[in-house]
PDB file of C-alpha atoms in Angstrom:
ATOM      1  CA  MET A  11      70.695 143.266 156.711  1.00 51.00           C
ATOM      2  CA  GLY A  12      71.354 139.514 156.826  1.00 57.00           C
ATOM      3  CA  LYS A  13      74.106 137.890 158.845  1.00 70.00           C
ATOM      4  CA  VAL A  14      77.570 137.547 157.271  1.00 71.00           C
ATOM      5  CA  THR A  15      78.359 133.825 157.099  1.00 80.00           C
ATOM      6  CA  TYR A  16      81.361 131.550 156.554  1.00 82.00           C
ATOM      7  CA  GLN A  17      80.578 131.463 152.820  1.00 82.00           C
ATOM      8  CA  ASP A  18      80.468 135.256 152.706  1.00 82.00           C
ATOM      9  CA  GLY A  19      83.910 135.339 154.315  1.00 88.00           C
ATOM     10  CA  ILE A  20      85.253 133.108 151.522  1.00 88.00           C
ATOM     11  CA  ALA A  21      83.676 135.457 148.968  1.00 88.00           C
ATOM     12  CA  ILE A  22      85.387 138.420 150.640  1.00 91.00           C
ATOM     13  CA  LEU A  23      88.734 136.584 150.420  1.00 92.00           C
ATOM     14  CA  GLN A  24      88.219 136.187 146.662  1.00 92.00           C
ATOM     15  CA  LEU A  25      87.255 139.853 146.369  1.00 92.00           C
ATOM     16  CA  ILE A  26      90.581 140.739 147.989  1.00 94.00           C
ATOM     17  CA  VAL A  27      92.835 138.382 146.007  1.00 94.00           C
ATOM     18  CA  PHE A  28      91.443 138.290 142.473  1.00 94.00           C
ATOM     19  CA  PRO A  29      91.836 142.022 141.730  1.00 94.00           C
ATOM     20  CA  PHE A  30      95.604 141.474 142.067  1.00 94.00           C
ATOM     21  CA  ILE A  31      95.455 138.513 139.656  1.00 93.00           C
ATOM     22  CA  LEU A  32      93.369 140.624 137.269  1.00 93.00           C
ATOM     23  CA  VAL A  33      95.916 143.477 137.347  1.00 94.00           C
ATOM     24  CA  ALA A  34      98.841 141.053 136.911  1.00 92.00           C
ATOM     25  CA  SER A  35      97.176 139.425 133.897  1.00 91.00           C
ATOM     26  CA  LEU A  36      96.553 142.855 132.347  1.00 91.00           C
ATOM     27  CA  PHE A  37     100.185 143.835 132.923  1.00 91.00           C
ATOM     28  CA  ILE A  38     101.485 140.669 131.238  1.00 89.00           C
ATOM     29  CA  TRP A  39      98.904 140.977 128.457  1.00 89.00           C
ATOM     30  CA  LYS A  40     100.032 144.540 127.690  1.00 88.00           C
ATOM     31  CA  ARG A  41     103.730 143.607 127.659  1.00 86.00           C
ATOM     32  CA  THR A  42     103.026 140.603 125.446  1.00 85.00           C
ATOM     33  CA  GLY A  43     100.950 142.641 122.994  1.00 83.00           C
ATOM     34  CA  TRP A  44      97.208 143.228 123.145  1.00 83.00           C
ATOM     35  CA  ARG A  45      96.334 141.486 119.890  1.00 83.00           C
ATOM     36  CA  VAL A  46      98.594 138.429 120.026  1.00 79.00           C
ATOM     37  CA  GLY A  47      98.543 138.213 123.827  1.00 80.00           C
ATOM     38  CA  ALA A  48      94.753 137.945 123.803  1.00 80.00           C
ATOM     39  CA  LYS A  49      95.058 134.217 123.012  1.00 78.00           C
ATOM     40  CA  ILE A  50      97.107 133.770 126.178  1.00 81.00           C
ATOM     41  CA  TRP A  51      96.322 136.252 128.929  1.00 85.00           C
ATOM     42  CA  ARG A  52      92.626 136.919 128.391  1.00 88.00           C
ATOM     43  CA  TYR A  53      91.907 133.697 130.266  1.00 90.00           C
ATOM     44  CA  PRO A  54      93.305 134.608 133.728  1.00 91.00           C
ATOM     45  CA  PHE A  55      91.742 138.040 133.203  1.00 92.00           C
ATOM     46  CA  THR A  56      88.365 136.412 132.465  1.00 91.00           C
ATOM     47  CA  LEU A  57      88.736 134.025 135.418  1.00 91.00           C
ATOM     48  CA  SER A  58      89.319 136.992 137.726  1.00 93.00           C
ATOM     49  CA  LEU A  59      86.153 138.702 136.468  1.00 92.00           C
ATOM     50  CA  ILE A  60      84.135 135.494 136.940  1.00 91.00           C
ATOM     51  CA  ARG A  61      85.394 134.999 140.487  1.00 92.00           C
ATOM     52  CA  LEU A  62      84.680 138.613 141.356  1.00 92.00           C
ATOM     53  CA  ALA A  63      81.174 138.294 139.889  1.00 89.00           C
ATOM     54  CA  GLY A  64      80.575 135.077 141.853  1.00 86.00           C
ATOM     55  CA  SER A  65      81.787 136.698 145.069  1.00 87.00           C
ATOM     56  CA  ILE A  66      79.532 139.714 144.536  1.00 89.00           C
ATOM     57  CA  ALA A  67      76.572 137.383 143.885  1.00 84.00           C
ATOM     58  CA  THR A  68      77.374 135.557 147.138  1.00 83.00           C
ATOM     59  CA  LEU A  69      77.347 138.814 149.083  1.00 83.00           C
ATOM     60  CA  ILE A  70      74.096 139.868 147.379  1.00 82.00           C
ATOM     61  CA  SER A  71      72.557 136.613 148.657  1.00 74.00           C
ATOM     62  CA  ILE A  72      72.944 137.896 152.224  1.00 70.00           C
ATOM     63  CA  ASP A  73      69.830 140.035 151.717  1.00 69.00           C
ATOM     64  CA  ASN A  74      68.427 138.473 148.542  1.00 68.00           C
ATOM     65  CA  ASN A  75      68.849 134.700 148.521  1.00 67.00           C
ATOM     66  CA  SER A  76      66.655 134.137 145.472  1.00 69.00           C
ATOM     67  CA  GLU A  77      66.822 131.231 143.036  1.00 68.00           C
ATOM     68  CA  ASN A  78      68.323 133.474 140.341  1.00 72.00           C
ATOM     69  CA  VAL A  79      71.105 134.598 142.673  1.00 74.00           C
ATOM     70  CA  GLN A  80      71.869 130.975 143.579  1.00 72.00           C
ATOM     71  CA  ILE A  81      71.990 130.020 139.890  1.00 71.00           C
ATOM     72  CA  ALA A  82      74.412 132.905 139.288  1.00 75.00           C
ATOM     73  CA  ILE A  83      76.643 131.603 142.095  1.00 75.00           C
ATOM     74  CA  PHE A  84      76.555 128.015 140.754  1.00 73.00           C
ATOM     75  CA  VAL A  85      77.282 129.160 137.179  1.00 74.00           C
ATOM     76  CA  CYS A  86      80.246 131.289 138.268  1.00 78.00           C
ATOM     77  CA  GLN A  87      81.658 128.364 140.257  1.00 75.00           C
ATOM     78  CA  LEU A  88      81.537 126.033 137.264  1.00 73.00           C
ATOM     79  CA  ILE A  89      82.446 128.271 134.329  1.00 79.00           C
ATOM     80  CA  GLY A  90      85.592 129.476 136.073  1.00 85.00           C
ATOM     81  CA  ILE A  91      87.204 126.085 135.412  1.00 89.00           C
ATOM     82  CA  ALA A  92      87.373 126.708 131.642  1.00 90.00           C
ATOM     83  CA  PRO A  93      89.437 129.941 131.722  1.00 91.00           C
ATOM     84  CA  LEU A  94      91.497 128.485 134.578  1.00 92.00           C
ATOM     85  CA  LEU A  95      92.593 125.588 132.376  1.00 93.00           C
ATOM     86  CA  LEU A  96      92.924 127.701 129.236  1.00 92.00           C
ATOM     87  CA  ALA A  97      95.317 130.021 131.066  1.00 92.00           C
ATOM     88  CA  TYR A  98      97.796 127.132 131.040  1.00 93.00           C
ATOM     89  CA  VAL A  99      97.115 126.406 127.374  1.00 91.00           C
ATOM     90  CA  GLY A 100      98.021 130.044 126.787  1.00 89.00           C
ATOM     91  CA  MET A 101     101.274 129.633 128.690  1.00 91.00           C
ATOM     92  CA  LEU A 102     102.137 126.686 126.437  1.00 90.00           C
ATOM     93  CA  ARG A 103     101.574 128.923 123.412  1.00 87.00           C
ATOM     94  CA  LEU A 104     104.004 131.440 124.870  1.00 88.00           C
ATOM     95  CA  ILE A 105     106.630 128.779 125.611  1.00 89.00           C
ATOM     96  CA  ASP A 106     106.396 127.207 122.169  1.00 86.00           C
ATOM     97  CA  LEU A 107     108.489 129.814 120.361  1.00 83.00           C
ATOM     98  CA  GLU A 108     109.321 127.436 117.490  1.00 83.00           C
ATOM     99  CA  LYS A 109     105.703 126.227 117.248  1.00 84.00           C
ATOM    100  CA  LYS A 110     106.637 122.591 117.792  1.00 87.00           C
ATOM    101  CA  ILE A 111     103.064 121.818 118.864  1.00 86.00           C
ATOM    102  CA  PRO A 112     100.882 121.698 115.713  1.00 84.00           C
ATOM    103  CA  PRO A 113      97.960 124.169 115.803  1.00 80.00           C
ATOM    104  CA  ARG A 114      95.267 121.468 115.770  1.00 85.00           C
ATOM    105  CA  PRO A 115      96.035 119.867 119.171  1.00 84.00           C
ATOM    106  CA  LEU A 116      95.924 123.252 120.928  1.00 85.00           C
ATOM    107  CA  LEU A 117      92.772 124.168 119.020  1.00 88.00           C
ATOM    108  CA  LEU A 118      91.191 120.852 120.051  1.00 90.00           C
ATOM    109  CA  VAL A 119      92.039 121.437 123.710  1.00 92.00           C
ATOM    110  CA  THR A 120      90.608 124.951 123.537  1.00 91.00           C
ATOM    111  CA  LEU A 121      87.410 123.714 121.867  1.00 93.00           C
ATOM    112  CA  MET A 122      86.998 120.982 124.500  1.00 93.00           C
ATOM    113  CA  ALA A 123      87.151 123.589 127.270  1.00 91.00           C
ATOM    114  CA  ILE A 124      84.713 125.895 125.468  1.00 92.00           C
ATOM    115  CA  ILE A 125      82.258 123.036 124.811  1.00 93.00           C
ATOM    116  CA  GLY A 126      82.530 122.069 128.482  1.00 90.00           C
ATOM    117  CA  LEU A 127      81.810 125.668 129.399  1.00 88.00           C
ATOM    118  CA  ILE A 128      78.670 125.740 127.232  1.00 90.00           C
ATOM    119  CA  LEU A 129      77.414 122.387 128.533  1.00 88.00           C
ATOM    120  CA  GLY A 130      77.970 123.511 132.113  1.00 82.00           C
ATOM    121  CA  ILE A 131      76.101 126.792 131.691  1.00 82.00           C
ATOM    122  CA  VAL A 132      73.146 125.112 129.955  1.00 84.00           C
ATOM    123  CA  GLY A 133      73.071 122.283 132.498  1.00 80.00           C
ATOM    124  CA  ILE A 134      73.013 124.569 135.522  1.00 72.00           C
ATOM    125  CA  SER A 135      70.690 127.182 133.995  1.00 71.00           C
ATOM    126  CA  THR A 136      68.044 124.574 133.191  1.00 71.00           C
ATOM    127  CA  ALA A 137      68.395 122.624 136.450  1.00 62.00           C
ATOM    128  CA  ASP A 138      65.694 122.674 139.109  1.00 59.00           C
ATOM    129  CA  THR A 139      67.337 124.317 142.138  1.00 55.00           C
ATOM    130  CA  SER A 140      64.167 124.741 144.202  1.00 56.00           C
ATOM    131  CA  HIS A 141      65.128 121.723 146.332  1.00 56.00           C
ATOM    132  CA  GLY A 142      68.892 122.160 146.095  1.00 56.00           C
ATOM    133  CA  TYR A 143      71.228 121.617 143.181  1.00 58.00           C
ATOM    134  CA  THR A 144      72.061 118.122 141.910  1.00 66.00           C
ATOM    135  CA  PRO A 145      74.457 117.811 138.926  1.00 69.00           C
ATOM    136  CA  GLY A 146      72.727 116.491 135.838  1.00 76.00           C
ATOM    137  CA  THR A 147      74.057 114.872 132.673  1.00 84.00           C
ATOM    138  CA  LEU A 148      75.300 118.091 131.056  1.00 86.00           C
ATOM    139  CA  PRO A 149      77.382 119.365 134.019  1.00 82.00           C
ATOM    140  CA  LYS A 150      78.860 115.866 134.419  1.00 87.00           C
ATOM    141  CA  ALA A 151      79.780 115.808 130.732  1.00 91.00           C
ATOM    142  CA  ALA A 152      81.310 119.269 131.118  1.00 90.00           C
ATOM    143  CA  MET A 153      83.395 118.064 134.056  1.00 91.00           C
ATOM    144  CA  GLY A 154      84.582 115.090 132.008  1.00 93.00           C
ATOM    145  CA  LEU A 155      85.799 117.462 129.294  1.00 94.00           C
ATOM    146  CA  PHE A 156      87.557 119.665 131.854  1.00 94.00           C
ATOM    147  CA  LEU A 157      89.372 116.670 133.322  1.00 94.00           C
ATOM    148  CA  ALA A 158      90.445 115.622 129.824  1.00 95.00           C
ATOM    149  CA  VAL A 159      91.736 119.146 129.160  1.00 95.00           C
ATOM    150  CA  TYR A 160      93.789 119.044 132.376  1.00 95.00           C
ATOM    151  CA  VAL A 161      95.378 115.725 131.387  1.00 95.00           C
ATOM    152  CA  LEU A 162      96.139 117.012 127.878  1.00 94.00           C
ATOM    153  CA  VAL A 163      97.728 120.189 129.240  1.00 94.00           C
ATOM    154  CA  ILE A 164     100.031 118.170 131.487  1.00 94.00           C
ATOM    155  CA  LEU A 165     100.942 115.774 128.657  1.00 94.00           C
ATOM    156  CA  LEU A 166     101.619 118.645 126.244  1.00 92.00           C
ATOM    157  CA  THR A 167     103.743 120.404 128.865  1.00 93.00           C
ATOM    158  CA  ALA A 168     105.828 117.275 129.449  1.00 92.00           C
ATOM    159  CA  TRP A 169     106.205 116.660 125.699  1.00 91.00           C
ATOM    160  CA  LEU A 170     107.186 120.277 125.048  1.00 91.00           C
ATOM    161  CA  PHE A 171     109.733 120.235 127.879  1.00 90.00           C
ATOM    162  CA  TYR A 172     111.264 117.037 126.500  1.00 89.00           C
ATOM    163  CA  THR A 173     111.268 118.443 122.956  1.00 87.00           C
ATOM    164  CA  TYR A 174     113.020 121.683 123.873  1.00 83.00           C
ATOM    165  CA  SER A 175     115.298 119.857 126.310  1.00 76.00           C
ATOM    166  CA  PHE A 176     118.241 122.108 127.256  1.00 67.00           C
ATOM    167  CA  ALA A 177     117.590 124.596 124.458  1.00 71.00           C
ATOM    168  CA  THR A 178     115.085 126.581 126.511  1.00 80.00           C
ATOM    169  CA  LEU A 179     115.510 130.296 127.058  1.00 88.00           C
ATOM    170  CA  LYS A 180     115.280 131.783 130.545  1.00 90.00           C
ATOM    171  CA  TYR A 181     111.754 133.059 129.995  1.00 91.00           C
ATOM    172  CA  GLN A 182     110.625 129.614 128.792  1.00 91.00           C
ATOM    173  CA  LYS A 183     112.084 127.990 131.908  1.00 91.00           C
ATOM    174  CA  LYS A 184     110.140 130.451 134.043  1.00 93.00           C
ATOM    175  CA  LEU A 185     106.890 129.491 132.328  1.00 93.00           C
ATOM    176  CA  PHE A 186     107.663 125.761 132.569  1.00 93.00           C
ATOM    177  CA  LEU A 187     108.241 126.253 136.305  1.00 94.00           C
ATOM    178  CA  GLY A 188     104.998 128.191 136.598  1.00 94.00           C
ATOM    179  CA  ILE A 189     103.035 125.305 135.086  1.00 95.00           C
ATOM    180  CA  ALA A 190     104.933 122.570 136.952  1.00 94.00           C
ATOM    181  CA  LEU A 191     104.646 124.181 140.398  1.00 96.00           C
ATOM    182  CA  SER A 192     100.976 125.077 140.036  1.00 95.00           C
ATOM    183  CA  ALA A 193      99.909 121.742 138.490  1.00 95.00           C
ATOM    184  CA  PRO A 194      99.506 119.900 141.866  1.00 95.00           C
ATOM    185  CA  PHE A 195      97.276 122.674 143.232  1.00 96.00           C
ATOM    186  CA  LEU A 196      95.287 122.689 140.012  1.00 95.00           C
ATOM    187  CA  LEU A 197      94.896 118.906 140.279  1.00 95.00           C
ATOM    188  CA  VAL A 198      93.375 119.178 143.765  1.00 95.00           C
ATOM    189  CA  ARG A 199      91.031 121.859 142.414  1.00 93.00           C
ATOM    190  CA  MET A 200      89.928 119.526 139.624  1.00 93.00           C
ATOM    191  CA  VAL A 201      89.494 116.574 141.999  1.00 93.00           C
ATOM    192  CA  TYR A 202      87.226 118.687 144.213  1.00 91.00           C
ATOM    193  CA  SER A 203      84.959 119.588 141.295  1.00 88.00           C
ATOM    194  CA  ALA A 204      84.940 116.011 139.993  1.00 90.00           C
ATOM    195  CA  LEU A 205      83.915 114.645 143.386  1.00 89.00           C
ATOM    196  CA  GLY A 206      81.136 117.227 143.530  1.00 83.00           C
ATOM    197  CA  ASP A 207      79.748 116.061 140.193  1.00 81.00           C
ATOM    198  CA  TYR A 208      80.369 112.312 140.335  1.00 86.00           C
ATOM    199  CA  SER A 209      80.051 111.376 144.011  1.00 83.00           C
ATOM    200  CA  ASN A 210      77.219 111.578 146.526  1.00 77.00           C
ATOM    201  CA  ASN A 211      79.481 112.835 149.309  1.00 79.00           C
ATOM    202  CA  PRO A 212      77.778 115.923 150.813  1.00 75.00           C
ATOM    203  CA  LYS A 213      81.193 117.457 151.644  1.00 80.00           C
ATOM    204  CA  PHE A 214      81.628 118.205 147.941  1.00 78.00           C
ATOM    205  CA  SER A 215      78.016 119.127 147.216  1.00 73.00           C
ATOM    206  CA  VAL A 216      77.156 122.598 145.924  1.00 66.00           C
ATOM    207  CA  ALA A 217      73.832 122.244 147.714  1.00 63.00           C
ATOM    208  CA  SER A 218      75.698 121.945 151.019  1.00 64.00           C
ATOM    209  CA  LEU A 219      77.521 125.185 150.220  1.00 65.00           C
ATOM    210  CA  ALA A 220      74.200 126.931 149.688  1.00 62.00           C
ATOM    211  CA  GLU A 221      73.108 125.678 153.110  1.00 64.00           C
ATOM    212  CA  ASN A 222      76.285 127.122 154.698  1.00 66.00           C
ATOM    213  CA  ASN A 223      77.379 123.708 155.934  1.00 67.00           C
ATOM    214  CA  HIS A 224      80.647 124.438 157.788  1.00 73.00           C
ATOM    215  CA  THR A 225      82.281 121.105 156.946  1.00 72.00           C
ATOM    216  CA  SER A 226      81.495 121.477 153.238  1.00 82.00           C
ATOM    217  CA  LEU A 227      82.630 125.095 153.245  1.00 86.00           C
ATOM    218  CA  THR A 228      85.961 124.192 154.848  1.00 89.00           C
ATOM    219  CA  VAL A 229      86.547 121.506 152.217  1.00 89.00           C
ATOM    220  CA  TYR A 230      85.510 124.019 149.529  1.00 89.00           C
ATOM    221  CA  LEU A 231      87.919 126.617 150.912  1.00 91.00           C
ATOM    222  CA  CYS A 232      90.868 124.236 151.202  1.00 92.00           C
ATOM    223  CA  MET A 233      90.366 122.151 148.049  1.00 91.00           C
ATOM    224  CA  SER A 234      88.871 124.693 145.680  1.00 90.00           C
ATOM    225  CA  VAL A 235      89.296 128.351 146.574  1.00 92.00           C
ATOM    226  CA  LEU A 236      92.794 128.255 148.063  1.00 94.00           C
ATOM    227  CA  GLU A 237      94.069 125.751 145.499  1.00 94.00           C
ATOM    228  CA  GLU A 238      92.800 127.914 142.650  1.00 93.00           C
ATOM    229  CA  ILE A 239      94.246 131.070 144.177  1.00 95.00           C
ATOM    230  CA  ILE A 240      97.641 129.461 144.805  1.00 96.00           C
ATOM    231  CA  SER A 241      97.837 127.982 141.302  1.00 95.00           C
ATOM    232  CA  MET A 242      96.972 131.315 139.681  1.00 94.00           C
ATOM    233  CA  VAL A 243      99.312 133.318 141.921  1.00 95.00           C
ATOM    234  CA  ILE A 244     102.162 130.974 140.981  1.00 95.00           C
ATOM    235  CA  ALA A 245     101.274 131.270 137.284  1.00 93.00           C
ATOM    236  CA  MET A 246     101.110 135.075 137.480  1.00 93.00           C
ATOM    237  CA  ILE A 247     104.375 135.403 139.423  1.00 94.00           C
ATOM    238  CA  PHE A 248     106.273 133.295 136.905  1.00 94.00           C
ATOM    239  CA  GLY A 249     104.404 134.950 134.041  1.00 92.00           C
ATOM    240  CA  VAL A 250     105.506 138.422 135.160  1.00 92.00           C
ATOM    241  CA  SER A 251     109.043 137.155 135.749  1.00 93.00           C
ATOM    242  CA  ALA A 252     109.119 135.558 132.274  1.00 91.00           C
ATOM    243  CA  ILE A 253     108.138 138.666 130.329  1.00 90.00           C
ATOM    244  CA  LEU A 254     110.693 140.733 132.255  1.00 91.00           C
ATOM    245  CA  GLN A 255     113.536 138.445 131.156  1.00 90.00           C
ATOM    246  CA  SER A 256     115.935 140.021 128.673  1.00 87.00           C
ATOM    247  CA  ASP A 257     115.559 137.033 126.315  1.00 87.00           C
ATOM    248  CA  PHE A 258     111.749 137.160 126.263  1.00 86.00           C
ATOM    249  CA  VAL A 259     110.401 136.875 122.705  1.00 83.00           C
ATOM    250  CA  LYS A 260     106.968 138.287 121.994  1.00 80.00           C
ATOM    251  CA  PRO A 261     104.566 135.851 120.318  1.00 76.00           C
ATOM    252  CA  THR A 262     103.569 136.653 116.767  1.00 68.00           C
ATOM    253  CA  ARG A 263     100.732 135.894 114.421  1.00 61.00           C
ATOM    254  CA  GLU A 264     101.074 133.155 111.835  1.00 55.00           C
ATOM    255  CA  GLY A 265     103.711 134.035 109.224  1.00 46.00           C
ATOM    256  CA  GLU A 266     105.363 136.837 111.232  1.00 50.00           C
ATOM    257  CA  GLU A 267     108.916 136.787 112.538  1.00 50.00           C
ATOM    258  CA  PRO A 268     109.413 136.428 116.323  1.00 52.00           C
ATOM    259  CA  LYS A 269     109.926 139.776 118.054  1.00 54.00           C
ATOM    260  CA  PRO A 270     112.556 140.149 120.802  1.00 55.00           C
ATOM    261  CA  ASN A 271     111.608 141.879 124.005  1.00 56.00           C
ATOM    262  CA  ASP A 272     111.777 145.608 123.310  1.00 48.00           C
ATOM    263  CA  VAL A 273     110.369 146.855 126.566  1.00 42.00           C
TER     264      VAL A 273
END
């Protein structure tokens, strides 16, 4: 059996934390309603599955460090950004009880994240990783879309907060707080990925992670893994708190009347 490394330790941390995020997202999803809540809470659920898959692939690489395993690790690292961002788009949907945000802007943001996801997967899957991974045009384009999605989410959150002003319900305030408090951690997470794609600094290079470079792994842990975990934990804590509020209103499909919390 191969030696357990620093990178494997980070993978074990994710294997410990993300099951809790997965369970929390399922709990909120169920209380929100499986059908309507799918547009909101499937994203943190999906992110948890991706992170668990990436961690398992990392541990598999201890004894089988093949090119396919490395590609799986790289893909899981990149594609997790899309559901991470879309989790916050979902929270905006839940806040916007009166549907003040027109459907098209949210649809556009969602499509941008999905297109970024597709570009990232294609870019990494077709890259030559035999001499280490270097981001190509497609992953860089994907990162550009992800950064744009982050900016749009923050702008939409600020606009929605201003629009609702003091008319917010308790559950809406909880969700606003969840987004606002996790946004700085999410920003650091995005900056880390952007530096990895757009700069030549080896501290942010995925290739350095594959080589178990301790400096790169520490930066990865502090700027990516921990920031992502903290942002999602904050979102899940406030998400659970929001749906347990007595004034929580379940989201509905187009044309249906809002449903008060009956659980």
